[in-house]
mmCIF file of C-alpha atoms and ligand atoms in Angstrom:
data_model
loop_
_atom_site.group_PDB
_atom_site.id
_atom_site.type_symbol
_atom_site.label_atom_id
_atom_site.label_comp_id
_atom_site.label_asym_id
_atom_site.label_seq_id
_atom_site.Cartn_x
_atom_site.Cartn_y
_atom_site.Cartn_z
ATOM 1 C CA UNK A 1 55.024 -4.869 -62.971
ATOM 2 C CA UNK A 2 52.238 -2.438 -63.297
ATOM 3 C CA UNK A 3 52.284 1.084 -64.897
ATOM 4 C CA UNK A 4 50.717 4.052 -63.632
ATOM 5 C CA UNK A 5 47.391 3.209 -65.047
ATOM 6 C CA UNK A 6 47.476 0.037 -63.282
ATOM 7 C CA UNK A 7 48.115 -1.925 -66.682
ATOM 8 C CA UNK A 8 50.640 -5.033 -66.180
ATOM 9 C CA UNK A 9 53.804 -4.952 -68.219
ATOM 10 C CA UNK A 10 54.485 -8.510 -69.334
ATOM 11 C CA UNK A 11 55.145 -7.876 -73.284
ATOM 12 C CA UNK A 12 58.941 -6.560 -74.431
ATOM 13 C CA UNK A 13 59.116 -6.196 -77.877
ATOM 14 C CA UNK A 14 63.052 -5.983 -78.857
ATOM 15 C CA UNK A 15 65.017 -4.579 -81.599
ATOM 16 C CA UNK A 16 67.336 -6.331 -82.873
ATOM 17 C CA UNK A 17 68.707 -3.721 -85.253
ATOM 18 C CA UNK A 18 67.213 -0.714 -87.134
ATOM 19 C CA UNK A 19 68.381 -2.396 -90.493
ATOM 20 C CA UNK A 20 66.571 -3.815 -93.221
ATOM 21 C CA UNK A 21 66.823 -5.362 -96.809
ATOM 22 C CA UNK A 22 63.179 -3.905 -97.655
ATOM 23 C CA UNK A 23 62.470 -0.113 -97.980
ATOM 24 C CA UNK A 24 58.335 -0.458 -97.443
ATOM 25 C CA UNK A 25 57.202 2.950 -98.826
ATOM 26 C CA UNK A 26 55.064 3.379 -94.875
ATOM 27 C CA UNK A 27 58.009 2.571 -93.131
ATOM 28 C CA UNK A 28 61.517 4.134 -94.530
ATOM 29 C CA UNK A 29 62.593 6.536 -96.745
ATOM 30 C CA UNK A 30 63.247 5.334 -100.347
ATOM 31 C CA UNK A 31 66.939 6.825 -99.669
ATOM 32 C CA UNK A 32 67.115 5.090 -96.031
ATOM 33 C CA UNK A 33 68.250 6.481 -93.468
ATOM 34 C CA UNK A 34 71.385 7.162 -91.367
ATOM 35 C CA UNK A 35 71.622 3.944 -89.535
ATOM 36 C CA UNK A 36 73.087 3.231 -85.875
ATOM 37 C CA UNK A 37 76.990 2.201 -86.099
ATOM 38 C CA UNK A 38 77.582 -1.235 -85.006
ATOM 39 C CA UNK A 39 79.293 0.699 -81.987
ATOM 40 C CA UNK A 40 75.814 1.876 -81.407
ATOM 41 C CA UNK A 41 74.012 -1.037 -81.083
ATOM 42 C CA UNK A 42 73.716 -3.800 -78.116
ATOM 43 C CA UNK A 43 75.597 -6.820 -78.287
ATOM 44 C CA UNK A 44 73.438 -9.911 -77.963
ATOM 45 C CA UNK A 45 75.007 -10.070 -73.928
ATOM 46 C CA UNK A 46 73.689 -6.563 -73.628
ATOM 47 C CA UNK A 47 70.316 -7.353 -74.529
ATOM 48 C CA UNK A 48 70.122 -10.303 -72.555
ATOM 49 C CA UNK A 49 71.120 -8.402 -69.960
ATOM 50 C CA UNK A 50 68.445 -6.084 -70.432
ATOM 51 C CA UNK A 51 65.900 -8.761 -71.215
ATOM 52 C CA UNK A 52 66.722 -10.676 -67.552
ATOM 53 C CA UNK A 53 65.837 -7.619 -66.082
ATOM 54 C CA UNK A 54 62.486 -6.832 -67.297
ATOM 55 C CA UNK A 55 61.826 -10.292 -66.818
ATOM 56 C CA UNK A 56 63.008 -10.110 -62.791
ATOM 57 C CA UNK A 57 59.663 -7.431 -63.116
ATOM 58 C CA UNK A 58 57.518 -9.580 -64.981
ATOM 59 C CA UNK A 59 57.725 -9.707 -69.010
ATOM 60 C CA UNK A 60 56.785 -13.261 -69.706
ATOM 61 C CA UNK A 61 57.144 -12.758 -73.549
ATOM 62 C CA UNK A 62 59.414 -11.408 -75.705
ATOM 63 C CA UNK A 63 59.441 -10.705 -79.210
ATOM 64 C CA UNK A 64 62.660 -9.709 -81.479
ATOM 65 C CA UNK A 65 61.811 -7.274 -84.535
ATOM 66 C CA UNK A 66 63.733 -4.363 -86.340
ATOM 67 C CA UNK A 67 64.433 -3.407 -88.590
ATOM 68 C CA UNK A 68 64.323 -6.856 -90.110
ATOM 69 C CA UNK A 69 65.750 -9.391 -87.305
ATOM 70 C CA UNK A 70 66.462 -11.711 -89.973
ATOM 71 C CA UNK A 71 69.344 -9.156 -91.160
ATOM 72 C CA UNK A 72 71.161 -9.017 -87.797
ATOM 73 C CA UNK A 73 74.207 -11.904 -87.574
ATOM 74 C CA UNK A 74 73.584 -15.012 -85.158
ATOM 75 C CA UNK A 75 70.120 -14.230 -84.481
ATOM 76 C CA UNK A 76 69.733 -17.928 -84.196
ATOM 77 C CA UNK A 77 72.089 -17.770 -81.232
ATOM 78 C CA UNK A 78 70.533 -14.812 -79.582
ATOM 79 C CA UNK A 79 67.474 -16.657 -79.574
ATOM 80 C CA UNK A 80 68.290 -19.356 -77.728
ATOM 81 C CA UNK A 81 69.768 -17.384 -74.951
ATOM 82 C CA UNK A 82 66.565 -15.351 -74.453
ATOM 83 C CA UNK A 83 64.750 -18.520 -74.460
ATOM 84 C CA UNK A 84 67.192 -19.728 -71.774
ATOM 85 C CA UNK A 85 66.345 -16.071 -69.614
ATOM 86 C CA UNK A 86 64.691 -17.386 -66.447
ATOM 87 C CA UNK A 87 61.053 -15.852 -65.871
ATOM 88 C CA UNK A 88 60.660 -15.912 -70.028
ATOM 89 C CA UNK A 89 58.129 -17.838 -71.071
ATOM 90 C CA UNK A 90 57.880 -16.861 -75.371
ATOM 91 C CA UNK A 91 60.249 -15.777 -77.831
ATOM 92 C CA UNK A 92 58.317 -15.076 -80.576
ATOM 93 C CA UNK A 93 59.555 -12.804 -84.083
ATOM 94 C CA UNK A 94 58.239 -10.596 -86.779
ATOM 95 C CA UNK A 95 59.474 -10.655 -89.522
ATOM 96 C CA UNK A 96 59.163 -9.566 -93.373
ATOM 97 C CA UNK A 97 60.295 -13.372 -94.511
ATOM 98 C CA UNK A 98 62.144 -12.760 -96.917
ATOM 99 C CA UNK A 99 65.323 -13.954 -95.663
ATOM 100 C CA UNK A 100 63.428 -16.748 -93.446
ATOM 101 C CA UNK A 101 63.322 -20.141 -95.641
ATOM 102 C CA UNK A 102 67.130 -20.889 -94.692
ATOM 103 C CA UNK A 103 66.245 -19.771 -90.988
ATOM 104 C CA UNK A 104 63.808 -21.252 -90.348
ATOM 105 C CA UNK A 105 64.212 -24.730 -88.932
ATOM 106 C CA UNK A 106 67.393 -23.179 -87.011
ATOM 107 C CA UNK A 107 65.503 -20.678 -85.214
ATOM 108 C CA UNK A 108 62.257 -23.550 -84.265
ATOM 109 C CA UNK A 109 65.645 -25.702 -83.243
ATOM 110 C CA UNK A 110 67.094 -22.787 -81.147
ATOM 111 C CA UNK A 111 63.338 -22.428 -79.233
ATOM 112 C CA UNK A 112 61.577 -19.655 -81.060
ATOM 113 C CA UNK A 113 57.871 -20.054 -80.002
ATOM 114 C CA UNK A 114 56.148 -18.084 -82.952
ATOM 115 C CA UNK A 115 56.579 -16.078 -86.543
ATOM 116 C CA UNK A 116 54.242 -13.537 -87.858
ATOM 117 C CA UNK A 117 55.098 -12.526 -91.175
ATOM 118 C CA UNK A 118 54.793 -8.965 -92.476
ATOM 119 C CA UNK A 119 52.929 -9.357 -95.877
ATOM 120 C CA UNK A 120 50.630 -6.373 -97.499
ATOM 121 C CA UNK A 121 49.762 -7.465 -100.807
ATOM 122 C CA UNK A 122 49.678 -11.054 -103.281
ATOM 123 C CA UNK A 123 50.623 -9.567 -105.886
ATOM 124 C CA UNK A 124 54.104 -9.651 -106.856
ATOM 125 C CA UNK A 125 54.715 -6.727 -108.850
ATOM 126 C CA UNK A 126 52.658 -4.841 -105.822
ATOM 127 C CA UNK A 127 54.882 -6.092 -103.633
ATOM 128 C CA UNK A 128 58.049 -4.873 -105.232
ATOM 129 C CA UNK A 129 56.692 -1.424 -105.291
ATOM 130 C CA UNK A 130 55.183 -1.396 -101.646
ATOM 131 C CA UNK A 131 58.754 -3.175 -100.397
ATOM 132 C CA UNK A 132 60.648 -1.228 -102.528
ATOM 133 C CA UNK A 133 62.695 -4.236 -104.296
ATOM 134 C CA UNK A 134 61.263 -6.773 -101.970
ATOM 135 C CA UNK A 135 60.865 -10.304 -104.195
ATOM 136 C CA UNK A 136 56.995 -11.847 -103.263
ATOM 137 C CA UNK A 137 58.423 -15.284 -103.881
ATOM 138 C CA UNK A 138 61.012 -14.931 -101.235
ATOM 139 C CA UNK A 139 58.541 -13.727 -98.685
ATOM 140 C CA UNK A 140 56.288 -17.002 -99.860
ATOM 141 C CA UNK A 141 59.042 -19.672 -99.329
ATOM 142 C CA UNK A 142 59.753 -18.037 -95.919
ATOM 143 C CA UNK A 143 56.263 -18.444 -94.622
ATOM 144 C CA UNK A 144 56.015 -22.303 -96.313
ATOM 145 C CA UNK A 145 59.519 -22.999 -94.336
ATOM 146 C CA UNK A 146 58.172 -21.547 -91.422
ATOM 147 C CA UNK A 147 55.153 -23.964 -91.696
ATOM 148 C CA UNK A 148 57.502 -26.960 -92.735
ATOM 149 C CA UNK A 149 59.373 -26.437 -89.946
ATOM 150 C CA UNK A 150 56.285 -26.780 -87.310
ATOM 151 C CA UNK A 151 55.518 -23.022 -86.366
ATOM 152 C CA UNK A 152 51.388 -22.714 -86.217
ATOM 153 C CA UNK A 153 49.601 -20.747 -86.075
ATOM 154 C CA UNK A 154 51.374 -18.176 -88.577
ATOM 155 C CA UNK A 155 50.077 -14.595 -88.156
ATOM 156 C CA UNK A 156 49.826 -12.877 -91.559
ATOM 157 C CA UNK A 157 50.136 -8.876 -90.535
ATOM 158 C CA UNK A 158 48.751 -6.750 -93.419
ATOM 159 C CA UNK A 159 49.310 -2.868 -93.332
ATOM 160 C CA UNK A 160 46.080 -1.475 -95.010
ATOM 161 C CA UNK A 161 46.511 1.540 -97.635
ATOM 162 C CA UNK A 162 43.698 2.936 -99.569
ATOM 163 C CA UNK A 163 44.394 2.782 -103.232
ATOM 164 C CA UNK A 164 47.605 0.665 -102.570
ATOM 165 C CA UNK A 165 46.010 -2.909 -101.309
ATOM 166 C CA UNK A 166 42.318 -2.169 -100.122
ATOM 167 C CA UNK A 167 41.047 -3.631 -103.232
ATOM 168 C CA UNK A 168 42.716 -7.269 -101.856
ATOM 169 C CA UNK A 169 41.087 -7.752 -98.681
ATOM 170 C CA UNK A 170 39.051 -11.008 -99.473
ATOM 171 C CA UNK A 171 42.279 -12.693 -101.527
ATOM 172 C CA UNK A 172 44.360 -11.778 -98.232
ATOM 173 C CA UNK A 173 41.367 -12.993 -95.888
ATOM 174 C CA UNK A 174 41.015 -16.327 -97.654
ATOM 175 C CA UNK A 175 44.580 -17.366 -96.626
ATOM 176 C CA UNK A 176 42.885 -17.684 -93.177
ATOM 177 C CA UNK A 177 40.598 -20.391 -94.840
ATOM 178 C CA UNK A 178 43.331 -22.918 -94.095
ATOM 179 C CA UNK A 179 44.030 -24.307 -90.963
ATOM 180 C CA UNK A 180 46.591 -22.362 -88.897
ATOM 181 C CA UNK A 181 46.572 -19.141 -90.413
ATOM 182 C CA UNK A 182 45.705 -15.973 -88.747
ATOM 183 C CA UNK A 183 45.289 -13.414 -91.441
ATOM 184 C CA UNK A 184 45.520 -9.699 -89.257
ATOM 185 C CA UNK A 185 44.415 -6.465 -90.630
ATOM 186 C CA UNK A 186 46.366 -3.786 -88.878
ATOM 187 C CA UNK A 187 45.227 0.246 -89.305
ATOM 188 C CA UNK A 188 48.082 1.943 -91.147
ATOM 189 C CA UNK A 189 49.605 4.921 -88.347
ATOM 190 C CA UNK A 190 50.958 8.052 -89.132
ATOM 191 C CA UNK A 191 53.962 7.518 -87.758
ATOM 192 C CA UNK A 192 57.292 7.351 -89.898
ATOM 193 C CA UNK A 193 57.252 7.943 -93.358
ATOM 194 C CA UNK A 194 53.394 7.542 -93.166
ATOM 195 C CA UNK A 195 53.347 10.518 -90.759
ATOM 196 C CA UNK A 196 51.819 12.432 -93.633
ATOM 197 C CA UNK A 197 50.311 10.852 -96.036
ATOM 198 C CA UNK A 198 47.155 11.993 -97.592
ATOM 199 C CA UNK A 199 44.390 10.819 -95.666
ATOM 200 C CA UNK A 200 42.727 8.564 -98.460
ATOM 201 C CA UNK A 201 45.479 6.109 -97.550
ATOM 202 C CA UNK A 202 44.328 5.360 -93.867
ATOM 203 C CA UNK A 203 41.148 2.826 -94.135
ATOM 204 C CA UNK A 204 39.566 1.994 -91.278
ATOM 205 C CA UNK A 205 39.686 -1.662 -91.131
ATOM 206 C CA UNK A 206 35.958 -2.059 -90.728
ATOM 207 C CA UNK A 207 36.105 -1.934 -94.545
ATOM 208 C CA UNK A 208 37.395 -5.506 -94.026
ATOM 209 C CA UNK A 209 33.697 -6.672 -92.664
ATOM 210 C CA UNK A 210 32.270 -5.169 -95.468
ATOM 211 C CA UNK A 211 34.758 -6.783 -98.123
ATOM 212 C CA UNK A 212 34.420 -10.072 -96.499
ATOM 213 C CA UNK A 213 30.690 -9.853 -94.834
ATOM 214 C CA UNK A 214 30.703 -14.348 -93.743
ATOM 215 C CA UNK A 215 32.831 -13.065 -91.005
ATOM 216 C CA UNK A 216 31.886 -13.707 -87.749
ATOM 217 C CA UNK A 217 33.779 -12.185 -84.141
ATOM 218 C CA UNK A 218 34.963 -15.378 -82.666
ATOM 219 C CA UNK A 219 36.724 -13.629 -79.457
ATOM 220 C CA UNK A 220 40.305 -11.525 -79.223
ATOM 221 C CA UNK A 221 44.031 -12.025 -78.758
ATOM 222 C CA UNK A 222 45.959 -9.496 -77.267
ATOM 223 C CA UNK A 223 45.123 -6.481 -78.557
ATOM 224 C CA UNK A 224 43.588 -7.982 -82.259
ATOM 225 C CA UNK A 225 39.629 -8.975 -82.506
ATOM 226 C CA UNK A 226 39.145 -12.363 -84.189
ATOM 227 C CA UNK A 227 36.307 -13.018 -86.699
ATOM 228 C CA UNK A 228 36.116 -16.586 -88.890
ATOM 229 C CA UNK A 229 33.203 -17.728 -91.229
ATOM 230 C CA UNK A 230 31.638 -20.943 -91.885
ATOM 231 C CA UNK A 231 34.372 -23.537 -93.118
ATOM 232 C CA UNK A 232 37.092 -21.245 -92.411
ATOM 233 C CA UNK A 233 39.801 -22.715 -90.137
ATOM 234 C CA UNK A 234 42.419 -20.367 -90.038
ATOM 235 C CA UNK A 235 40.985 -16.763 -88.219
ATOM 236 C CA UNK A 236 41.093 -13.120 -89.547
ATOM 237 C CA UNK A 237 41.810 -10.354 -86.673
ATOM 238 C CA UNK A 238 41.424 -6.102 -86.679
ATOM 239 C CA UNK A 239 43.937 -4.373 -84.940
ATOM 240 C CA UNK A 240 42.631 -1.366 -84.694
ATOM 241 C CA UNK A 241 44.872 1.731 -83.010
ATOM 242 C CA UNK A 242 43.209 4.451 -84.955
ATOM 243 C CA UNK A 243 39.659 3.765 -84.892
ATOM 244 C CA UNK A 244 39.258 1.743 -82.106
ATOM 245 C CA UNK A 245 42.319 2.922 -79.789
ATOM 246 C CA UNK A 246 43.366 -0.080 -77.651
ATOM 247 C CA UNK A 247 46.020 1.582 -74.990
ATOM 248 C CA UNK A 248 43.866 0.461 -71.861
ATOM 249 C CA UNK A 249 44.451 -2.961 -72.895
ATOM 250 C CA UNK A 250 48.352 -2.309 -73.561
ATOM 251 C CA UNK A 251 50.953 -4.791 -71.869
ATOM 252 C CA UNK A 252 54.163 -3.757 -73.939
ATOM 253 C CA UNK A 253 57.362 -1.667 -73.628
ATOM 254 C CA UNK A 254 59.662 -1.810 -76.315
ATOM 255 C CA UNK A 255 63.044 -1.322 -76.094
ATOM 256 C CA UNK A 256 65.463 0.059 -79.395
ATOM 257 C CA UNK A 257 68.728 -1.775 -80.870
ATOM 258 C CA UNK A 258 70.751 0.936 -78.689
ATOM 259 C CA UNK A 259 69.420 0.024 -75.626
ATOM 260 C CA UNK A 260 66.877 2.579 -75.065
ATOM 261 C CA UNK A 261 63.317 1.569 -73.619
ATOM 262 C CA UNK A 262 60.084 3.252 -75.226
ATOM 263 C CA UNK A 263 57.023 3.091 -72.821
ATOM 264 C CA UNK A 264 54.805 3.793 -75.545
ATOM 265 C CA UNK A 265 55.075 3.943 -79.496
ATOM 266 C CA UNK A 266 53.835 7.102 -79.578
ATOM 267 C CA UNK A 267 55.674 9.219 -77.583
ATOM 268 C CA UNK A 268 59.022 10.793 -77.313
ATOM 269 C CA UNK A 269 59.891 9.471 -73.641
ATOM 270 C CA UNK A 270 62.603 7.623 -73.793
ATOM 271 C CA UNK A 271 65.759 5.913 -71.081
ATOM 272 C CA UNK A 272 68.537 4.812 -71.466
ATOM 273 C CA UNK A 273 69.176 1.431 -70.251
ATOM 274 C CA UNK A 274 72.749 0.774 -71.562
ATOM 275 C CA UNK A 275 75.827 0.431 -69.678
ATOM 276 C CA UNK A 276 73.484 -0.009 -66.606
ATOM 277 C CA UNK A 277 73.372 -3.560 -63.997
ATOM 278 C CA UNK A 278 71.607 -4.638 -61.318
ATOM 279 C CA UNK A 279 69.588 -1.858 -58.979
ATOM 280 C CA UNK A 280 69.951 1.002 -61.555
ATOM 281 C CA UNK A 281 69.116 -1.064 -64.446
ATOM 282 C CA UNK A 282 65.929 -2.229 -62.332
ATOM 283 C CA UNK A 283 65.317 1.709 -61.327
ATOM 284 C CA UNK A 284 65.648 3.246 -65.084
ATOM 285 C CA UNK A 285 62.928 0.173 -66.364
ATOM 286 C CA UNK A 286 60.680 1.042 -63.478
ATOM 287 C CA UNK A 287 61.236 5.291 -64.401
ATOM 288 C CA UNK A 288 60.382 3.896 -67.597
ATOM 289 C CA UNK A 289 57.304 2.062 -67.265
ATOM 290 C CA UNK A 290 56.238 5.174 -64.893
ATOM 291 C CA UNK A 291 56.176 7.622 -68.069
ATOM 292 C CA UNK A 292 53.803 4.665 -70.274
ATOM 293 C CA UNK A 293 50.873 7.449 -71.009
ATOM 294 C CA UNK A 294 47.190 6.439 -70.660
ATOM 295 C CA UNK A 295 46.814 6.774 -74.084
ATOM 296 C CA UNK A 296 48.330 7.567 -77.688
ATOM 297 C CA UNK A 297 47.236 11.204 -79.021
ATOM 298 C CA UNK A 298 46.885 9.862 -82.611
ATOM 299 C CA UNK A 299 43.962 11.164 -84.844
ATOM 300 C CA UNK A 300 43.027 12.689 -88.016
ATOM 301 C CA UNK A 301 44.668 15.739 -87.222
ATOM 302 C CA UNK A 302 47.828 14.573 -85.247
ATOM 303 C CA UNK A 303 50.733 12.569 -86.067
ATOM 304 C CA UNK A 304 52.597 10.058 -83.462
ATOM 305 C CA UNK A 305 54.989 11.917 -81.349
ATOM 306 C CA UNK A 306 57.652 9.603 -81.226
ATOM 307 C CA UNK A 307 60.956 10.769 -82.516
ATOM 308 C CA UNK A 308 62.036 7.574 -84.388
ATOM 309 C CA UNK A 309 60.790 6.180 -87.289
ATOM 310 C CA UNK A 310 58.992 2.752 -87.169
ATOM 311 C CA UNK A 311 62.491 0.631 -88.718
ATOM 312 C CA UNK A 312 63.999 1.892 -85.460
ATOM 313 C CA UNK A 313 61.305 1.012 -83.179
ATOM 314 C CA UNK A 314 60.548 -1.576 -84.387
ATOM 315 C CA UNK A 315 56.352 -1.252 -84.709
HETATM 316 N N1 LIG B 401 60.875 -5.891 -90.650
HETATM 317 C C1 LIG B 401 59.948 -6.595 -89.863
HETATM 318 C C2 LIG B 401 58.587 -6.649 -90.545
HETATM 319 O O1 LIG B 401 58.357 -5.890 -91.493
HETATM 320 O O2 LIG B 401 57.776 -7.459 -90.106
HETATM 321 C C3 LIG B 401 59.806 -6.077 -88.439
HETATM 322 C C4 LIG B 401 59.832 -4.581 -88.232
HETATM 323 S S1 LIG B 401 58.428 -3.691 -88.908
HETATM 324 C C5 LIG B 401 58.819 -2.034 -88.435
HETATM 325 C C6 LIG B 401 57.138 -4.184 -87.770
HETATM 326 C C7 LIG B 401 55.738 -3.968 -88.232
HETATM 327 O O3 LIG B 401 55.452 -2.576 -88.268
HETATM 328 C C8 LIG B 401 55.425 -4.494 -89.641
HETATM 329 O O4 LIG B 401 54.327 -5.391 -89.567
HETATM 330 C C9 LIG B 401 55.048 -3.256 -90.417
HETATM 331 O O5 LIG B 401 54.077 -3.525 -91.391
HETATM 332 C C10 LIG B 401 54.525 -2.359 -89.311
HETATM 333 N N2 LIG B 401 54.508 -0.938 -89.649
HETATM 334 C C11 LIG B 401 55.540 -0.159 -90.064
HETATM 335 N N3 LIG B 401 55.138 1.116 -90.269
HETATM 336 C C12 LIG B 401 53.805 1.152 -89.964
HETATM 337 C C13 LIG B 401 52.806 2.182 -89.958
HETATM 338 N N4 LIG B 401 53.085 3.440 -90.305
HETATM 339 N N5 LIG B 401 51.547 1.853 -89.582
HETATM 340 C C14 LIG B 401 51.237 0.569 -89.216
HETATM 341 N N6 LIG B 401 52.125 -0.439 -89.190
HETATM 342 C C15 LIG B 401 53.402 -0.150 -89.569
HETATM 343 FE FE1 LIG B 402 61.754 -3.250 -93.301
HETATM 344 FE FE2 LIG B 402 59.726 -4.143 -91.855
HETATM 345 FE FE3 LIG B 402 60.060 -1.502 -92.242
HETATM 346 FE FE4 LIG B 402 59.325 -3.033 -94.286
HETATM 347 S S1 LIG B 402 58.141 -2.683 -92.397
HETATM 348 S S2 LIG B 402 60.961 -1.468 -94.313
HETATM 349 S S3 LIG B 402 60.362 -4.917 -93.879
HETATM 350 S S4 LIG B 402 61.408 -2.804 -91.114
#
């Protein structure tokens, strides 16, 4: 399926639920916020339902975030029946890790292709404060499970924030001296609670060259530019939205934990999807898809449009 700009659509990124057990200071209000009901939010069959159809138009890949996923009951199970949707070809997750270490030899079992791990700072005290009550060590045994139990590569995605973790670039790059790791630097948005924040706290992640100048650009993936250095053998990427926008080379819809599809991250278009089968579930996608913009509107001076905050979205 192609949008309107002639882009193909093969990348659904699902919410599993807008709940989490972390309160990261970009991404929720210290307080929280009012959540869905359960009432409110698809049932596994409902999002497989949902999921066959955008494969029926082409989304090969599929990848479950929240809110944490890891929160949401019998995520193993739901898993395995996306992996079992016909036309699917990855069902990949992001996740803070946290709750992984039990999880994750399950969800490898149940067919889960790939895990990148949220993870902004080393530093355990740092990440208390960024997480708000988020243990480090929990988030550590979930990525050495995830390894134990066979995923590779792991994708490390750090948020950068001037004054909060800028000063840890090279520590956080030289996890991607080991085999297997992919260490990505991703431009903070204002989107969310980061909507406005002063702006000393977005860093253009060129600064990561500078901190870590052996790197070399060793090609892309997806929308993230790789760079290594000599001896490394794990990979460091940029993803880039505000200083390099990327929305020419998008491929993603996302779709909410209440069944609502989002053509872009950025704006306020949504549809409803629940409720619907067959033909009009296959029209609202394709209405859908038709409102993905040819770009986001982001800058210095402007804020993301969307109406939902990234927990509920699901980034
Ligand atoms: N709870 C899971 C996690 O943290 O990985 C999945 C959901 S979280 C909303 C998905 C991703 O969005 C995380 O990598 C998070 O760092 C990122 N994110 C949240 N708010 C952001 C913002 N304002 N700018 C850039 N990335 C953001
Ligand atoms: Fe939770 Fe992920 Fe948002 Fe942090 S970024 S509060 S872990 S949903």
């Amino acid at each position: 399926m192609r949008d309107g700009e002639g882009r193909l659509v093969e990348y659904l990124r699902l919410s599993v639920t807008d709940r989490c057990n972390c309160r990261c200071t970009y991404c929720m209000p210290a307080g929280g916020v009012p959540m869905l009901s359960h009432a409110d939010v698809c049932s596994f069959e409902e999002l497989v339902e949902i999921t066959a159809a955008l494969a029926e138009l082409g989304v090969r890949k599929v990848r479950l975030t929240g809110g944490e996923p890891l929160v949401r009951r019998g995520v193993v199970g739901l898993v395995e029946m996306l992996r079992a949707v016909g036309g699917v070809e990855e069902v990949d997750l992001t996740t803070n890790a946290t709750l992984l270490a039990p999880l994750a030899a399950p969800l490898r079992a149940a067919g889960l292709d790939r895990v990148n791990v949220s993870l902004d700072t080393l530093d355990a005290a740092r990440y208390e404060a960024v997480t708000r009550g988020g243990r480090l060590a929990d988030a550590l045994a979930g990525i050495e499970a995830a390894r134990a139990a066979g995923f590779s590569p792991i994708k490390i995605n750090c948020v950068l924030m001037g004054g909060v973790n800028d000063d840890e670039v090279p520590r956080l790059a030289a996890l991607a001296r080991e085999a297997h790791t992919e260490v990505r630097f991703i431009e903070l948005m204002p989107i969310g609670e980061a909507a406005c924040w002063p702006r000393g706290r977005f860093v253009d992640a060129s600064a990561v060259l500078d901190a870590v100048p052996e790197l070399r650009p060793c090609g892309t993936d997806g929308v993230a530019e790789l760079f290594s250095a000599p001896g490394w053998a794990g990979r460091v990427g940029l993803i880039r939205p505000m200083s390099h926008r990327f929305c020419s080379r998008c491929t993603r819809v996302r779709v909410t934990a209440d069944g609502r599809l989002k053509p872009c991250l950025h704006t306020a278009d949504e549809v409803a999807l629940r409720g619907l089968h067959g033909e009009a579930l296959r029209e609202a996608i394709l209405a859908g898809i038709a409102l993905k913009p040819a770009h986001h509107g982001m800058d210095g001076a402007h804020a993301s449009e969307s109406a939902r905050a990234m927990n509920e979205i699901g980034g």
